[in-house]
Amino acid sequence: MNQFYPKILLSYLLLALFSCNQSVAETDFVFNGFKQSDVSIFGNVTIESRILTLSNDSTFSIGRALYPSKIVTKEANSSKVLPFSTSFIFAMAPYRDRLPGHGIVFLFVPHTGIDGTTSAQNLGFLNFTNNGNPDNHVFGVEFDVFKNQEFNDINENHVGIDVNSLASEFAHEAGYWPDEKIKYNSDGSLNEESLETLKLNNGRNYQVWIDYVDFNISVTMAPVGMKRPKQPLLDFHLNLSQVFEEEMYVGFTAATGELAQSHKILAWSFSNSNFSIGDGLITQGLPSFELPEDPVYRSKGFIAGMTVSLLFLVVVIAVASWFLIKRNRRMKKEREDMEDWELEYWPHRITYQEIDAATKGFADENVIGIGGNGKVYKGVLAGGSEVAVKRISHQNSEGARQFLAEISSLGRLKQRNLVSLRGWCKKDRGSMFVVYDYMENGSLDKRLFESNDRNMLSFEDRIRILKDVASGVLYLHEGWEAKVLHRDIKASNVLLDRDMNARLGDFGLARMHDHSQVASTTRVVGTVGYLAPEFAKTGRASTQTDVFGYGVLIMEVMCGRRPIEEEGKPPLVDWLWELMSRGELINAFDSRLRTNQDFNEEEALRVLQLGMICASLDAKARPSMRQVVKFFDRNNDIDEYETEDMDAYLLESLRSNTMLSNFSLSLSHGSHPTFDEIREGG
Ligand SMILES: *[C@@H]1O[C@H](CO)[C@@H](O)[C@H](O)[C@H]1NC(C)=O
Ligand SMILES: *[C@@H]1O[C@H](CO)[C@@H](O)[C@H](O)[C@H]1NC(C)=O
Ligand SMILES: *[C@@H]1O[C@H](CO)[C@@H](O)[C@H](O)[C@H]1NC(C)=O
Ligand SMILES: *[C@@H]1O[C@H](CO)[C@@H](O)[C@H](O)[C@H]1NC(C)=O
Ligand SMILES: *[C@@H]1O[C@H](CO)[C@@H](O)[C@H](O)[C@H]1NC(C)=O
Ligand SMILES: *[C@@H]1O[C@H](CO)[C@@H](O)[C@H](O)[C@H]1NC(C)=O
Ligand SMILES: *[C@@H]1O[C@H](CO)[C@@H](O)[C@H](O)[C@H]1NC(C)=O
């Protein structure tokens, strides 16, 4: 009996020990609101109305709240970190008239307390000395609303994964990818434009899910109440074996600096085995911490201001009505003579008398150009500003159509690389005038082909001009409520201002389309030599046909050659492909460029190659204007488009014949059917 008893006790103890081991290894909890006993708190933390508040508006303050006991984070006798899944709801409540800062960190730490941490940008997570030290054994997911250079923060509204350091291993702008609107790039990566950005500290409640399993860490966030998005915001491989100790504390920390906001945790769940533990959080009926709209109407200044302005308004209305009645009577007759569209663009109207005076009665010495449908005059308006006045002949309906196209598109478009419309005038039913800002340096084709060596365009000027035109066309294609097709991009329609900035002009052929709408078949218009083959064939303009024209413009600018010269010479496009196939493209450049100090052959070659890709015969092979603009932007710092790459691409297309079927034809037949076709089409 005496011998028997300890045996039972022993096996009982072993059993207890074993089962105890099992229950210790796993942690599971769900807090929908907090009681004092739910967490251990350090620094300036308060729990009120079941909300865990890690900071209020007091400056340079730290608050930390941890699950009261250490939790097991590794498998017994192994370095393998246990999987975990946690979810919480947080809010960062801003204060009125107060700059907000600094952020919340969900963290694992080996000890309690806030020793070794400082406030402000250190988030109560680490301090200046121990930041980056592998002996810290801390892991955190930061929700940071301040951009710190020292930690390489990406912006002032980001989520980051921190290992022993405030310089995040991985970070992303705060937000989520909506399941139904998520988009991918062609390489399979996420399309950043489909990210729904969330402003961390606008006082809204956000739910966060953090999962760690099989060495993968994922962080997902969404506005509270929304179903968990399938695509995490951050999703990376991360080995925490060296970071975690066998047992760790888990919780939250937050800090204010000179900047302050109230950091709040409303609910929190955690589990090592249940990856749906986040579903246990109650997301309904939570308090809101968003600032109410400014109650301006309460201020004394507002009331006083209102009284005065109301009185003023009454007087103004009385006077204005009297004038309007008088004016209306006078204008009624004039208006009856007008069409609907004219009223729409009423604000741009300039009187004939003004234009007549500006151009000294359309004096011949003021003529600065002759276009297809009339002369262009230089003029000086009464205010002293210089303008160019295009007088459109009224003989044919074509003139009227162009006039309409110009004022209806340019009248509403505003961009620094587009010529700006000053106004318009229609005298009787016949003569029509369009008034633009005057461009000191005239048109690009004059500078390219008619200038002497002294005022020849430098290499730098040419690149800038191409860049300017590209951003102007990009604006037309994508920057406005409707898609605008210019349909006549060419050197004579590019104008240069005093500082040699380029602006695209002449919208006489421009058409507007809804962004979704495909242009319907119309007549072939435009300028021979700049027309995309498919356009010449079908008469259907598209953004790609503009890109083709732009490609030809690049060639023209870089080679100092017109797209189509005298009979017998091959069109510029074909000539370049021929040089290209012989590997002699560098002989194509405008010879005057070589005398230029800033001439950079490599860059010139890349730009010319871009022109050739833009002028691919296959419309699908052409880049978008956005890609073209990007090309020029990158050219300045990162060299993404290596010359070899573009070479390879062009040679490949030459070989594969997809871009070049017509060119090959033209080579084998010794003629140029493509452009002959175009000539006929045009
Ligand atoms: C803000 O927190 C500090 C420190 O905990 C406390 O002394 C102060 O009373 C709090 N202020 C408000 C308005 O609650
Ligand atoms: C708590 O807040 C007070 C100001 O209210 C501040 O002086 C003190 O440093 C704060 N304590 C911590 C640990 O941040
Ligand atoms: C862990 O190792 C200790 C001795 O180092 C051993 O007594 C114990 O049984 C081991 N536990 C498990 C679960 O393997
Ligand atoms: C940072 O914390 C460590 C303890 O981890 C301490 O020794 C050090 O003095 C602190 N440094 C600063 C700048 O507060
Ligand atoms: C972990 O990531 C790898 C590659 O990133 C992936 O193949 C694997 O499915 C992920 N595992 C889990 C559990 O998500
Ligand atoms: C993780 O790190 C530990 C310790 O450095 C190592 O033994 C283990 O192989 C690593 N696991 C993976 C999947 O990288
Ligand atoms: C996992 O957690 C959720 C939310 O608390 C709960 O509804 C579910 O029953 C849990 N599943 C298991 C297997 O415990």
PDB file of C-alpha atoms in Angstrom, residues 413-554:
ATOM      1  CA  LEU A 413      -8.640  72.145 -71.747  1.00  0.00           C
ATOM      2  CA  LYS A 414      -5.948  73.657 -69.562  1.00  0.00           C
ATOM      3  CA  GLN A 415      -2.468  72.264 -69.368  1.00  0.00           C
ATOM      4  CA  ARG A 416       0.965  73.843 -69.576  1.00  0.00           C
ATOM      5  CA  ASN A 417       1.901  71.898 -72.680  1.00  0.00           C
ATOM      6  CA  LEU A 418      -1.188  72.858 -74.626  1.00  0.00           C
ATOM      7  CA  VAL A 419      -1.595  76.220 -76.303  1.00  0.00           C
ATOM      8  CA  SER A 420      -4.128  78.167 -74.297  1.00  0.00           C
ATOM      9  CA  LEU A 421      -7.173  79.672 -75.855  1.00  0.00           C
ATOM     10  CA  ARG A 422      -7.739  83.336 -75.119  1.00  0.00           C
ATOM     11  CA  GLY A 423     -11.081  83.629 -76.767  1.00  0.00           C
ATOM     12  CA  TRP A 424     -13.054  83.563 -79.921  1.00  0.00           C
ATOM     13  CA  CYS A 425     -15.249  85.723 -82.024  1.00  0.00           C
ATOM     14  CA  LYS A 426     -17.783  85.180 -84.730  1.00  0.00           C
ATOM     15  CA  LYS A 427     -18.684  88.114 -86.878  1.00  0.00           C
ATOM     16  CA  ASP A 428     -21.944  87.942 -88.774  1.00  0.00           C
ATOM     17  CA  ARG A 429     -22.382  84.378 -89.971  1.00  0.00           C
ATOM     18  CA  GLY A 430     -19.114  84.450 -91.859  1.00  0.00           C
ATOM     19  CA  SER A 431     -15.747  85.305 -90.360  1.00  0.00           C
ATOM     20  CA  MET A 432     -14.585  83.435 -87.332  1.00  0.00           C
ATOM     21  CA  PHE A 433     -11.572  84.121 -85.157  1.00  0.00           C
ATOM     22  CA  VAL A 434      -9.731  82.072 -82.573  1.00  0.00           C
ATOM     23  CA  VAL A 435      -7.370  83.922 -80.237  1.00  0.00           C
ATOM     24  CA  TYR A 436      -4.434  82.168 -78.543  1.00  0.00           C
ATOM     25  CA  ASP A 437      -1.546  83.182 -76.367  1.00  0.00           C
ATOM     26  CA  TYR A 438       1.277  84.361 -78.597  1.00  0.00           C
ATOM     27  CA  MET A 439       4.276  82.028 -78.697  1.00  0.00           C
ATOM     28  CA  GLU A 440       7.541  83.949 -79.109  1.00  0.00           C
ATOM     29  CA  ASN A 441       9.590  81.198 -80.660  1.00  0.00           C
ATOM     30  CA  GLY A 442       7.158  80.182 -83.334  1.00  0.00           C
ATOM     31  CA  SER A 443       6.541  76.657 -84.465  1.00  0.00           C
ATOM     32  CA  LEU A 444       8.845  73.684 -84.066  1.00  0.00           C
ATOM     33  CA  ASP A 445       9.100  72.929 -87.772  1.00  0.00           C
ATOM     34  CA  LYS A 446      10.391  76.429 -88.496  1.00  0.00           C
ATOM     35  CA  ARG A 447      13.082  75.972 -85.866  1.00  0.00           C
ATOM     36  CA  LEU A 448      13.966  72.516 -87.132  1.00  0.00           C
ATOM     37  CA  PHE A 449      14.091  73.121 -90.835  1.00  0.00           C
ATOM     38  CA  GLU A 450      14.367  76.802 -91.498  1.00  0.00           C
ATOM     39  CA  SER A 451      16.728  78.069 -88.845  1.00  0.00           C
ATOM     40  CA  ASN A 452      20.369  78.867 -89.414  1.00  0.00           C
ATOM     41  CA  ASP A 453      23.084  77.107 -87.444  1.00  0.00           C
ATOM     42  CA  ARG A 454      23.293  79.853 -84.852  1.00  0.00           C
ATOM     43  CA  ASN A 455      19.807  79.447 -83.437  1.00  0.00           C
ATOM     44  CA  MET A 456      19.601  75.741 -84.119  1.00  0.00           C
ATOM     45  CA  LEU A 457      17.763  73.729 -81.476  1.00  0.00           C
ATOM     46  CA  SER A 458      20.206  72.182 -79.018  1.00  0.00           C
ATOM     47  CA  PHE A 459      20.003  68.532 -78.060  1.00  0.00           C
ATOM     48  CA  GLU A 460      18.736  69.469 -74.628  1.00  0.00           C
ATOM     49  CA  ASP A 461      16.025  71.683 -76.142  1.00  0.00           C
ATOM     50  CA  ARG A 462      14.896  68.881 -78.421  1.00  0.00           C
ATOM     51  CA  ILE A 463      14.585  66.360 -75.617  1.00  0.00           C
ATOM     52  CA  ARG A 464      12.646  68.851 -73.504  1.00  0.00           C
ATOM     53  CA  ILE A 465      10.333  69.682 -76.372  1.00  0.00           C
ATOM     54  CA  LEU A 466       9.564  65.999 -76.954  1.00  0.00           C
ATOM     55  CA  LYS A 467       8.942  65.569 -73.265  1.00  0.00           C
ATOM     56  CA  ASP A 468       6.626  68.586 -73.170  1.00  0.00           C
ATOM     57  CA  VAL A 469       4.614  67.376 -76.127  1.00  0.00           C
ATOM     58  CA  ALA A 470       4.354  63.919 -74.548  1.00  0.00           C
ATOM     59  CA  SER A 471       2.847  65.319 -71.375  1.00  0.00           C
ATOM     60  CA  GLY A 472       0.485  67.487 -73.390  1.00  0.00           C
ATOM     61  CA  VAL A 473      -0.766  64.469 -75.337  1.00  0.00           C
ATOM     62  CA  LEU A 474      -0.991  62.371 -72.167  1.00  0.00           C
ATOM     63  CA  TYR A 475      -3.224  65.054 -70.708  1.00  0.00           C
ATOM     64  CA  LEU A 476      -5.457  64.907 -73.769  1.00  0.00           C
ATOM     65  CA  HIS A 477      -5.690  61.127 -73.600  1.00  0.00           C
ATOM     66  CA  GLU A 478      -6.070  60.581 -69.913  1.00  0.00           C
ATOM     67  CA  GLY A 479      -6.046  63.782 -67.931  1.00  0.00           C
ATOM     68  CA  TRP A 480      -9.483  65.053 -68.632  1.00  0.00           C
ATOM     69  CA  GLU A 481     -13.097  63.981 -68.216  1.00  0.00           C
ATOM     70  CA  ALA A 482     -13.326  63.086 -71.904  1.00  0.00           C
ATOM     71  CA  LYS A 483     -10.689  61.434 -74.030  1.00  0.00           C
ATOM     72  CA  VAL A 484      -9.417  63.937 -76.569  1.00  0.00           C
ATOM     73  CA  LEU A 485      -7.763  62.741 -79.765  1.00  0.00           C
ATOM     74  CA  HIS A 486      -5.649  65.449 -81.324  1.00  0.00           C
ATOM     75  CA  ARG A 487      -5.397  63.682 -84.700  1.00  0.00           C
ATOM     76  CA  ASP A 488      -2.812  66.076 -86.095  1.00  0.00           C
ATOM     77  CA  ILE A 489       0.350  65.841 -84.026  1.00  0.00           C
ATOM     78  CA  LYS A 490       3.197  67.232 -86.129  1.00  0.00           C
ATOM     79  CA  ALA A 491       6.087  69.653 -85.885  1.00  0.00           C
ATOM     80  CA  SER A 492       4.180  72.611 -87.314  1.00  0.00           C
ATOM     81  CA  ASN A 493       1.537  72.218 -84.604  1.00  0.00           C
ATOM     82  CA  VAL A 494       4.079  72.366 -81.792  1.00  0.00           C
ATOM     83  CA  LEU A 495       4.691  75.939 -80.663  1.00  0.00           C
ATOM     84  CA  LEU A 496       7.558  77.246 -78.587  1.00  0.00           C
ATOM     85  CA  ASP A 497       7.252  79.938 -75.957  1.00  0.00           C
ATOM     86  CA  ARG A 498       9.847  82.452 -74.808  1.00  0.00           C
ATOM     87  CA  ASP A 499      11.680  79.862 -72.692  1.00  0.00           C
ATOM     88  CA  MET A 500      11.518  77.207 -75.434  1.00  0.00           C
ATOM     89  CA  ASN A 501       8.818  75.267 -73.624  1.00  0.00           C
ATOM     90  CA  ALA A 502       6.702  73.403 -76.124  1.00  0.00           C
ATOM     91  CA  ARG A 503       2.939  73.600 -76.386  1.00  0.00           C
ATOM     92  CA  LEU A 504       0.758  71.573 -78.658  1.00  0.00           C
ATOM     93  CA  GLY A 505      -1.604  73.696 -80.708  1.00  0.00           C
ATOM     94  CA  ASP A 506      -4.109  73.570 -83.538  1.00  0.00           C
ATOM     95  CA  PHE A 507      -7.041  71.598 -82.318  1.00  0.00           C
ATOM     96  CA  GLY A 508      -8.865  71.993 -85.596  1.00  0.00           C
ATOM     97  CA  LEU A 509      -9.098  68.226 -86.053  1.00  0.00           C
ATOM     98  CA  ALA A 510      -9.441  67.293 -82.394  1.00  0.00           C
ATOM     99  CA  ARG A 511     -12.300  65.052 -81.307  1.00  0.00           C
ATOM    100  CA  MET A 512     -13.630  64.218 -77.888  1.00  0.00           C
ATOM    101  CA  HIS A 513     -14.833  60.811 -76.869  1.00  0.00           C
ATOM    102  CA  ASP A 514     -16.056  59.278 -73.654  1.00  0.00           C
ATOM    103  CA  HIS A 515     -13.197  57.330 -72.099  1.00  0.00           C
ATOM    104  CA  SER A 516     -15.026  54.099 -72.792  1.00  0.00           C
ATOM    105  CA  GLN A 517     -16.139  55.023 -76.280  1.00  0.00           C
ATOM    106  CA  VAL A 518     -14.374  53.815 -79.410  1.00  0.00           C
ATOM    107  CA  ALA A 519     -14.086  56.396 -82.143  1.00  0.00           C
ATOM    108  CA  SER A 520     -16.430  55.675 -85.001  1.00  0.00           C
ATOM    109  CA  THR A 521     -15.321  55.634 -88.575  1.00  0.00           C
ATOM    110  CA  THR A 522     -14.879  59.048 -90.090  1.00  0.00           C
ATOM    111  CA  ARG A 523     -13.019  60.470 -92.987  1.00  0.00           C
ATOM    112  CA  VAL A 524      -9.265  60.205 -93.015  1.00  0.00           C
ATOM    113  CA  VAL A 525      -7.923  63.549 -91.896  1.00  0.00           C
ATOM    114  CA  GLY A 526      -4.527  64.595 -90.682  1.00  0.00           C
ATOM    115  CA  THR A 527      -1.223  65.093 -92.376  1.00  0.00           C
ATOM    116  CA  VAL A 528       0.424  62.676 -94.741  1.00  0.00           C
ATOM    117  CA  GLY A 529       3.528  61.193 -93.233  1.00  0.00           C
ATOM    118  CA  TYR A 530       2.107  61.262 -89.722  1.00  0.00           C
ATOM    119  CA  LEU A 531      -0.827  58.960 -90.313  1.00  0.00           C
ATOM    120  CA  ALA A 532      -0.859  55.542 -88.709  1.00  0.00           C
ATOM    121  CA  PRO A 533      -1.420  52.808 -91.319  1.00  0.00           C
ATOM    122  CA  GLU A 534      -4.544  51.422 -89.666  1.00  0.00           C
ATOM    123  CA  PHE A 535      -5.992  54.913 -89.535  1.00  0.00           C
ATOM    124  CA  ALA A 536      -5.297  55.507 -93.191  1.00  0.00           C
ATOM    125  CA  LYS A 537      -7.080  52.246 -93.893  1.00  0.00           C
ATOM    126  CA  THR A 538     -10.135  52.535 -91.660  1.00  0.00           C
ATOM    127  CA  GLY A 539     -10.348  56.194 -90.777  1.00  0.00           C
ATOM    128  CA  ARG A 540     -10.783  55.155 -87.157  1.00  0.00           C
ATOM    129  CA  ALA A 541      -8.715  57.389 -84.893  1.00  0.00           C
ATOM    130  CA  SER A 542      -7.574  56.188 -81.484  1.00  0.00           C
ATOM    131  CA  THR A 543      -5.020  57.082 -78.869  1.00  0.00           C
ATOM    132  CA  GLN A 544      -2.647  54.744 -80.730  1.00  0.00           C
ATOM    133  CA  THR A 545      -2.956  56.788 -83.906  1.00  0.00           C
ATOM    134  CA  ASP A 546      -1.887  59.849 -81.910  1.00  0.00           C
ATOM    135  CA  VAL A 547       1.021  57.831 -80.516  1.00  0.00           C
ATOM    136  CA  PHE A 548       2.056  57.004 -84.088  1.00  0.00           C
ATOM    137  CA  GLY A 549       2.062  60.689 -84.985  1.00  0.00           C
ATOM    138  CA  TYR A 550       4.100  61.399 -81.894  1.00  0.00           C
ATOM    139  CA  GLY A 551       6.580  58.677 -82.904  1.00  0.00           C
ATOM    140  CA  VAL A 552       7.070  60.340 -86.272  1.00  0.00           C
ATOM    141  CA  LEU A 553       7.545  63.663 -84.456  1.00  0.00           C
ATOM    142  CA  ILE A 554      10.387  62.109 -82.418  1.00  0.00           C
TER     143      ILE A 554
END
